[in-house]
Amino acid sequence: MNKLSALLITSLASISSFADWEVNMPRGVSPTANAAYDLHMLIFYITVVIGVIVFGVMFYSIFHHRKSKGAKPASFHESTTVEVIWTVIPFVILVGMAVPATKTLIMMEDTRDSEITLKVTGYQWMWKYDYVEDNVSFFSKLDNKSNEARQLGSKIDVNKVDNYLLNVDNEVVLPTDTKVRILLTASDVIHAWWVPEITGKKDAIPGYINELWVDIKKPGVYRGQCTELCGKDHGFMPIVVRAVPKQEYVKWVSLNQKNRVADKSE
Amino acid sequence: MSTNIDHIKEEHHHQPSGLMRWITTTNHKDIGSLYLWFSLLMFFIGGFMALIIRAELFQPGLQLVVPGFFNQMTTMHALIMIFGALMPAFVGLANWQLPMMIGAPDMALPRLNNWSFWILPFAFTMLLSTLFFESGGPAAGWTLYPPLSLQGGNSMPFVIFSLHLLGASSILGAINVIATILNMRAPGMTLMKMPIFVWTWLITAFLLIAAMPVLAGAITMLLTDRFYGTSFFTAAGGGDPVLFQHIFWFFGHPEVYILILPAFGIISTIIPAFSRKKLFGYDSMVYATASIALLSFIVWAHHMFTVGMPLAGEIFFMFTTMLIAVPTGVKVFNWVATMWRGSMTFETPMLFSLAFIILFTIGGFSGLMLAITPADFQYHDTYFVVAHFHYVLVPGAIFAVIAAVYYWIPKWTGKMYNETLGKVHFWMTTIFVNITFFPMHFVGLAGMPRRIPDYAVQFTDFNMIASIGAFGFGLSQLLFVYILFQTLRQPVTAADKSWEGAEGLEWTLPSPAPYHSFDTPPKVD
């Protein structure tokens, strides 16, 4: 019992110290993520309006048409006019949603004219990144601190671990204001690559090469995770993308190319 | 009346008592009860697994279980709830109600009926036994996607065989439902005069017959991939892992309507009864149900927008999925129009039905959001999806089953449940179901993937709330069990027509209903 109350107290304490009551999708830093956010909000507001109207009518009825208030049942039970109206209006609303959705989809699937290509390969349970043109290649997996803390019975306070479960040993570095084509595949089972602020997810499937494109507009560090169940450590293969201005990216590439050359000569 | 009672005695004479009565029974009411009790048991087993999941997710970090076992829990929770709790519950309701509603003495194929139930305990014993294997139970998710499911331990063939048995049971049950409805209606009951619950079950039965063999095919291909050297789904052998997803969801999407169409039928029965007004738009309800069923076969790939389909495919499946909103909307509008200018009272079945309409519609709204492909790239495989399908399945399908039990239990047993306790059960269930599942929308949108045993610390608060809600929801269902047993201990007092506004042939029978519902078919005009 003491143990339980201690657990409760520490949990409640953590609510105040690490409160993060995020309730919505983050606004993106790339055209595709922003478009998804805008669509999300548009459809959300439409459903809210429909909900308010339908539930409003329903609650009006619940409060006014009750037997305890002496309501006598009416006898109507069909009306072709009404039924046609409430078939047609939703259809029109749907067309209104489908138009921007289709436009956005076409934009998202257009991977032409990219400047660099990043190949991402999913492994159980890490990612491999190949910069196709620049000849840089490395694996990226959960950083050691998170990995120690996440073991069953580790007794490490995960709230004190820097970016718990969302930190990696080797970050992906990408240039800003550059259309990057991302090719996705996997070596063992299906994984999915997702960094919400940069792009929606796409599956990395053995035997397939899927395509995504990103164009990050703001330098920064963006975090994501594998989002297709891929075995016991599915929850432990994060993605970290560091977006840097182009010059810095060029520097990073030359530095890492050298390292690779040095590795080979050993 | 007295002839009926004599008849009951006579019937009881012929049959074995005790356990053998239940094993050999071919009576639709006995089998209906077996289905319903079995479903309740599975509901608690599946619920217990859900609580293990929620207990682990109460806090970030791993406190209780290892990730592999966590994955077994998510997989088993889904399989048990879908195939063990929901489907048998609806088949149980069909068994009890269909003959009474169409004026028949029993189901058309009584021996088949016995068999379709008694397959279930064996199938689930086999399925659950895999949890005690050294290599554990299935852990690749209930969708069994290869190549991951091909990596599984020894549980895989057992899971597949038990799914085959469940499919066989469902198909036999569906054949029985169709045979009963098409052949045994009382004279004068034309198709368009059937109670709406009968209609929804007729359509559901066709969906079952069309969908279950597809699942059987998909999992058989998995089995041969694993044990007989085929490569349907392994890329290394020239196969295609995505093919499985297409086949699976060709079954899977009709399957989710199998879980919800009978629920629509229940709500369409209860709302008019407590509004004391005929169901608004009966014809359009039937057409809407049929259109939802037909559409369910051309929307499957919306479960897999992220596999990298061609643009044309993505657009097609987005449009067809959005279309489903039209007939579903018609249903919701019809329910509201039925209430409009009615004379409503709010007994427990009505309360659950009203909550169904609101909460199912919220699940429908998130479904519409998920249909929008570019937005789905963000929502897919996050807790937003978990929130969506739990909203349509828990306060959707499960609420409908609970409402149906409260509504018909006086007819089944001749005994009335305690209304106050029923209302307490309703409010606890409804409050906790929202505490559990509403915050999942938030963590999902904020980026928490589903099927993970541990999460980044920014998701802590809402996960704690969801876990507290889940335990509250679980405890509230113990009250439901208490209410059921308390009801069964009552003396027989229920009127033949237990609800003022209830319509239908079942209410012309005495309460409790006689062992063979209608010896001579009633006349319907």
Coordinates of C-alpha atoms in Angstrom, one line a residue, chain B residues 172-520:
Chain B
L172 CA -22.3 -21.7 -40.1
G173 CA -24.0 -19.2 -37.9
A174 CA -24.5 -16.8 -40.9
I175 CA -26.0 -19.6 -43.0
N176 CA -28.4 -20.4 -40.2
V177 CA -29.5 -16.7 -39.9
I178 CA -30.1 -16.4 -43.6
A179 CA -32.0 -19.7 -43.8
T180 CA -34.1 -18.7 -40.8
I181 CA -34.9 -15.2 -42.1
L182 CA -35.7 -16.1 -45.6
N183 CA -37.8 -19.2 -44.9
M184 CA -39.4 -18.9 -41.5
R185 CA -41.1 -15.6 -41.4
A186 CA -44.7 -15.5 -40.3
P187 CA -47.3 -15.3 -43.1
G188 CA -47.7 -11.7 -44.1
M189 CA -44.3 -10.5 -43.0
T190 CA -42.8 -9.4 -46.2
L191 CA -39.1 -8.4 -46.4
M192 CA -40.0 -4.7 -46.0
K193 CA -42.1 -5.4 -43.0
M194 CA -39.3 -7.2 -41.1
P195 CA -38.1 -5.6 -37.8
I196 CA -35.0 -3.6 -38.6
F197 CA -32.8 -5.8 -36.3
V198 CA -33.7 -8.7 -38.6
W199 CA -32.8 -6.7 -41.6
T200 CA -29.4 -5.7 -40.2
W201 CA -28.7 -9.3 -39.3
L202 CA -29.7 -10.6 -42.7
I203 CA -27.2 -8.1 -44.3
T204 CA -24.5 -8.9 -41.7
A205 CA -24.9 -12.6 -42.4
F206 CA -24.2 -12.0 -46.1
L207 CA -21.1 -10.0 -45.1
L208 CA -19.9 -12.9 -42.9
I209 CA -20.3 -15.4 -45.7
A210 CA -18.4 -13.2 -48.1
A211 CA -15.6 -12.0 -45.8
M212 CA -14.7 -15.0 -43.5
P213 CA -13.4 -17.2 -46.4
V214 CA -11.1 -14.4 -47.5
L215 CA -9.5 -14.3 -44.0
A216 CA -9.2 -18.1 -44.1
G217 CA -7.4 -17.8 -47.4
A218 CA -5.0 -15.2 -46.2
I219 CA -4.0 -17.0 -43.1
T220 CA -3.7 -20.3 -44.9
M221 CA -1.2 -18.6 -47.2
L222 CA 0.7 -17.4 -44.1
L223 CA 0.7 -21.0 -42.9
T224 CA 2.1 -22.4 -46.1
D225 CA 4.7 -19.6 -46.2
R226 CA 5.9 -20.5 -42.8
F227 CA 5.8 -24.3 -43.1
Y228 CA 5.6 -25.4 -46.7
G229 CA 8.1 -23.3 -48.5
T230 CA 5.8 -21.0 -50.4
S231 CA 6.6 -17.3 -50.7
F232 CA 3.3 -15.6 -51.1
F233 CA 4.3 -12.8 -48.8
T234 CA 8.1 -13.0 -48.5
A235 CA 10.0 -10.6 -50.8
A236 CA 13.1 -12.8 -50.8
G237 CA 11.2 -15.5 -52.5
G238 CA 9.5 -13.2 -55.0
G239 CA 6.4 -12.7 -52.9
D240 CA 4.7 -9.5 -51.8
P241 CA 4.2 -8.5 -48.1
V242 CA 1.7 -5.9 -49.2
L243 CA -0.5 -8.5 -50.9
F244 CA -1.4 -9.9 -47.4
Q245 CA -2.5 -6.5 -46.3
H246 CA -4.8 -6.2 -49.3
I247 CA -6.3 -9.6 -48.7
F248 CA -6.6 -9.1 -45.0
W249 CA -8.4 -5.8 -45.2
F250 CA -10.7 -7.1 -47.9
F251 CA -11.9 -9.3 -45.1
G252 CA -11.1 -6.7 -42.3
H253 CA -13.3 -3.9 -43.5
P254 CA -16.5 -5.9 -43.9
E255 CA -15.6 -7.4 -40.6
V256 CA -15.9 -4.0 -38.8
Y257 CA -19.3 -3.6 -40.3
I258 CA -20.2 -7.1 -39.1
L259 CA -19.5 -5.7 -35.7
I260 CA -21.6 -2.6 -36.1
L261 CA -24.6 -3.3 -38.4
P262 CA -26.4 -5.5 -35.8
A263 CA -25.7 -2.7 -33.3
F264 CA -27.5 -0.3 -35.7
G265 CA -30.4 -2.7 -35.7
I266 CA -30.5 -2.7 -31.9
I267 CA -30.5 1.1 -31.6
S268 CA -33.1 1.3 -34.3
T269 CA -35.3 -1.0 -32.2
I270 CA -34.7 0.8 -28.8
I271 CA -35.0 4.4 -29.8
P272 CA -38.5 4.1 -31.2
A273 CA -39.6 2.1 -28.2
F274 CA -38.7 4.7 -25.7
S275 CA -39.7 7.6 -27.9
R276 CA -43.1 6.0 -28.3
K277 CA -43.0 6.8 -32.0
K278 CA -42.4 4.7 -35.1
L279 CA -38.8 4.5 -36.5
F280 CA -38.4 7.4 -38.9
G281 CA -37.5 6.4 -42.4
Y282 CA -37.6 2.6 -42.2
D283 CA -37.0 2.1 -45.9
S284 CA -34.1 4.4 -45.9
M285 CA -32.6 2.6 -42.9
V286 CA -32.7 -0.6 -44.9
Y287 CA -31.2 1.0 -47.9
A288 CA -28.5 2.7 -45.8
T289 CA -27.6 -0.6 -44.2
A290 CA -27.4 -2.3 -47.5
S291 CA -25.3 0.5 -49.0
I292 CA -22.9 0.5 -46.1
A293 CA -22.5 -3.3 -46.6
L294 CA -21.8 -2.9 -50.3
L295 CA -19.4 0.0 -49.8
S296 CA -17.5 -2.0 -47.2
F297 CA -16.1 -4.2 -50.0
I298 CA -14.5 -1.3 -51.9
V299 CA -12.8 0.7 -49.2
W300 CA -10.4 -1.7 -47.7
A301 CA -7.1 0.0 -48.6
H302 CA -7.9 3.0 -46.4
H303 CA -6.4 0.8 -43.6
M304 CA -3.1 0.9 -45.5
F305 CA -2.7 4.3 -47.1
T306 CA 0.9 4.4 -46.0
V307 CA 2.1 1.3 -48.0
G308 CA 2.9 3.4 -51.0
M309 CA -0.1 2.8 -53.3
P310 CA -0.3 4.6 -56.7
L311 CA -1.8 8.0 -56.5
A312 CA -4.9 6.8 -58.4
G313 CA -5.4 4.1 -55.8
E314 CA -5.1 6.5 -52.9
I315 CA -7.7 8.8 -54.4
F316 CA -10.1 6.0 -55.2
F317 CA -10.0 4.6 -51.7
M318 CA -10.2 8.1 -50.2
F319 CA -13.4 8.9 -52.2
T320 CA -15.1 5.6 -51.5
T321 CA -14.3 5.8 -47.8
M322 CA -15.7 9.3 -47.6
L323 CA -18.9 8.1 -49.3
I324 CA -19.7 5.8 -46.3
A325 CA -20.4 9.0 -44.4
V326 CA -23.6 9.5 -46.4
P327 CA -25.6 6.3 -45.5
T328 CA -24.1 6.5 -41.9
G329 CA -25.3 10.1 -41.7
V330 CA -28.8 9.0 -42.9
K331 CA -28.9 6.6 -40.0
V332 CA -28.0 9.1 -37.4
F333 CA -30.4 11.7 -38.8
N334 CA -33.2 9.1 -38.8
W335 CA -32.6 8.3 -35.2
V336 CA -32.7 11.9 -34.2
A337 CA -35.9 12.4 -36.3
T338 CA -37.4 9.4 -34.5
M339 CA -36.8 11.1 -31.2
W340 CA -38.1 14.4 -32.5
R341 CA -41.6 15.2 -31.1
G342 CA -41.7 11.8 -29.5
S343 CA -42.6 11.1 -25.9
M344 CA -39.4 10.0 -24.4
T345 CA -38.5 8.2 -21.2
F346 CA -35.0 7.3 -20.2
E347 CA -34.7 3.8 -18.9
T348 CA -31.3 2.1 -19.0
P349 CA -31.6 0.7 -22.6
M350 CA -32.6 4.1 -23.9
L351 CA -29.7 5.8 -22.0
F352 CA -27.2 3.4 -23.6
S353 CA -28.8 3.9 -27.0
L354 CA -28.6 7.7 -26.7
A355 CA -24.9 7.5 -25.6
F356 CA -24.4 5.2 -28.5
I357 CA -25.6 7.8 -31.0
I358 CA -23.5 10.5 -29.6
L359 CA -20.3 8.6 -29.0
F360 CA -20.5 6.5 -32.2
T361 CA -21.0 9.7 -34.1
I362 CA -17.8 11.1 -32.6
G363 CA -16.1 7.9 -33.7
G364 CA -17.6 8.5 -37.1
F365 CA -16.2 12.0 -37.2
S366 CA -12.7 10.8 -36.5
G367 CA -13.3 8.1 -39.1
L368 CA -14.0 10.8 -41.7
M369 CA -10.8 12.6 -40.7
L370 CA -8.9 9.3 -41.1
A371 CA -10.4 8.9 -44.6
I372 CA -8.6 12.1 -45.8
T373 CA -5.5 10.4 -47.1
P374 CA -3.0 13.3 -46.7
A375 CA -4.1 13.8 -43.1
D376 CA -4.1 10.0 -42.6
F377 CA -0.3 10.0 -43.3
Q378 CA -0.1 11.8 -40.0
Y379 CA -2.9 9.9 -38.1
H380 CA -2.0 6.4 -39.3
D381 CA -0.8 3.9 -36.6
T382 CA -1.0 6.5 -33.9
Y383 CA -3.3 6.6 -30.8
F384 CA -5.7 8.7 -32.8
V385 CA -6.6 5.6 -34.7
V386 CA -6.8 3.7 -31.4
A387 CA -9.2 6.4 -30.1
H388 CA -11.3 6.2 -33.3
F389 CA -11.9 2.5 -33.4
H390 CA -12.5 2.2 -29.7
Y391 CA -15.1 4.9 -29.9
V392 CA -17.0 3.0 -32.6
L393 CA -16.5 -0.4 -30.9
V394 CA -16.9 0.3 -27.2
P395 CA -19.5 3.0 -26.8
G396 CA -20.6 1.8 -30.3
A397 CA -20.9 -2.0 -30.5
I398 CA -20.6 -2.8 -26.8
F399 CA -23.1 -0.2 -25.7
A400 CA -25.6 -1.6 -28.2
V401 CA -25.1 -5.1 -26.8
I402 CA -25.6 -3.9 -23.2
A403 CA -28.6 -1.9 -24.3
A404 CA -30.1 -5.0 -26.0
V405 CA -29.5 -7.1 -22.8
Y406 CA -31.3 -4.6 -20.6
Y407 CA -34.1 -4.2 -23.2
W408 CA -34.8 -7.9 -23.8
I409 CA -33.9 -9.4 -20.4
P410 CA -37.5 -9.2 -19.1
K411 CA -38.6 -11.1 -22.2
W412 CA -35.9 -13.7 -21.8
T413 CA -36.2 -14.3 -18.1
G414 CA -39.6 -12.8 -17.1
K415 CA -37.6 -10.8 -14.6
M416 CA -37.0 -7.1 -14.4
Y417 CA -33.5 -5.7 -13.7
N418 CA -33.1 -3.0 -11.0
E419 CA -33.5 0.3 -12.8
T420 CA -31.5 2.4 -10.3
L421 CA -28.5 0.0 -10.6
G422 CA -28.9 0.0 -14.3
K423 CA -28.7 3.8 -14.4
V424 CA -25.7 3.8 -12.1
H425 CA -24.1 1.2 -14.4
F426 CA -24.8 3.5 -17.4
W427 CA -23.4 6.6 -15.9
M428 CA -20.2 4.9 -14.6
T429 CA -19.7 3.2 -18.0
T430 CA -20.2 6.3 -20.0
I431 CA -18.1 8.6 -17.9
F432 CA -15.2 6.1 -17.7
V433 CA -15.3 5.2 -21.4
N434 CA -14.7 8.8 -22.2
I435 CA -12.0 9.3 -19.7
T436 CA -10.3 6.2 -21.2
F437 CA -10.6 6.9 -24.9
F438 CA -10.9 10.7 -25.3
P439 CA -7.4 11.5 -24.2
M440 CA -6.1 9.0 -26.8
H441 CA -7.1 11.4 -29.5
F442 CA -4.8 14.0 -28.0
V443 CA -1.7 11.8 -27.5
G444 CA -2.3 10.4 -31.0
L445 CA -2.3 13.8 -32.6
A446 CA 0.7 14.9 -30.5
G447 CA 2.6 12.0 -32.1
M448 CA 2.3 8.8 -29.9
P449 CA 2.4 5.7 -32.1
R450 CA 0.2 2.8 -31.2
R451 CA 1.4 -0.7 -30.1
I452 CA 4.3 0.7 -28.1
P453 CA 4.9 -0.5 -24.5
D454 CA 6.7 2.7 -23.5
Y455 CA 6.5 6.3 -24.6
A456 CA 8.3 9.6 -24.5
V457 CA 7.6 11.6 -21.3
Q458 CA 5.4 14.3 -23.0
F459 CA 2.7 11.8 -23.4
T460 CA 2.6 10.9 -19.7
D461 CA -0.4 12.9 -18.5
F462 CA -3.0 11.8 -20.9
N463 CA -1.8 8.2 -20.7
M464 CA -2.3 8.3 -16.9
I465 CA -5.8 9.6 -17.3
A466 CA -6.6 7.0 -19.9
S467 CA -5.3 4.2 -17.6
I468 CA -7.4 5.5 -14.7
G469 CA -10.4 5.6 -16.9
A470 CA -9.7 2.0 -18.1
F471 CA -9.7 0.6 -14.6
G472 CA -12.9 2.5 -13.8
F473 CA -14.5 1.1 -16.9
G474 CA -13.4 -2.4 -16.0
L475 CA -14.8 -2.1 -12.4
S476 CA -18.1 -0.7 -13.7
Q477 CA -18.6 -3.9 -15.7
L478 CA -18.5 -5.9 -12.5
L479 CA -21.6 -4.0 -11.5
F480 CA -23.2 -5.2 -14.8
V481 CA -22.5 -8.8 -13.8
Y482 CA -23.9 -8.1 -10.4
I483 CA -27.1 -6.6 -12.0
L484 CA -27.4 -9.7 -14.2
F485 CA -27.2 -12.2 -11.3
Q486 CA -29.5 -10.0 -9.1
T487 CA -32.1 -10.0 -11.9
L488 CA -31.9 -13.8 -12.3
R489 CA -32.7 -14.2 -8.6
Q490 CA -35.9 -12.1 -8.9
P491 CA -39.3 -13.7 -9.0
V492 CA -41.0 -13.8 -12.4
T493 CA -43.0 -10.5 -12.5
A494 CA -42.3 -8.9 -15.9
A495 CA -45.3 -8.2 -18.1
D496 CA -45.6 -9.8 -21.6
K497 CA -45.0 -6.3 -23.0
S498 CA -42.3 -5.0 -20.7
W499 CA -42.0 -1.6 -22.2
E500 CA -44.9 0.8 -23.0
G501 CA -43.6 1.7 -26.4
A502 CA -42.2 -1.7 -27.5
E503 CA -43.3 -3.0 -30.8
G504 CA -42.8 -6.4 -32.4
L505 CA -43.9 -10.0 -32.3
E506 CA -41.6 -10.9 -29.3
W507 CA -43.8 -8.8 -27.0
T508 CA -46.9 -10.8 -27.9
L509 CA -45.3 -13.9 -26.3
P510 CA -45.5 -14.5 -22.6
S511 CA -42.5 -13.4 -20.4
P512 CA -40.4 -15.5 -20.1
A513 CA -40.8 -16.6 -23.7
P514 CA -41.8 -20.2 -24.1
Y515 CA -39.2 -22.7 -25.0
H516 CA -40.4 -22.9 -28.6
S517 CA -41.2 -19.4 -29.6
F518 CA -44.2 -19.7 -31.9
D519 CA -45.8 -23.1 -32.4
T520 CA -48.3 -21.6 -34.8

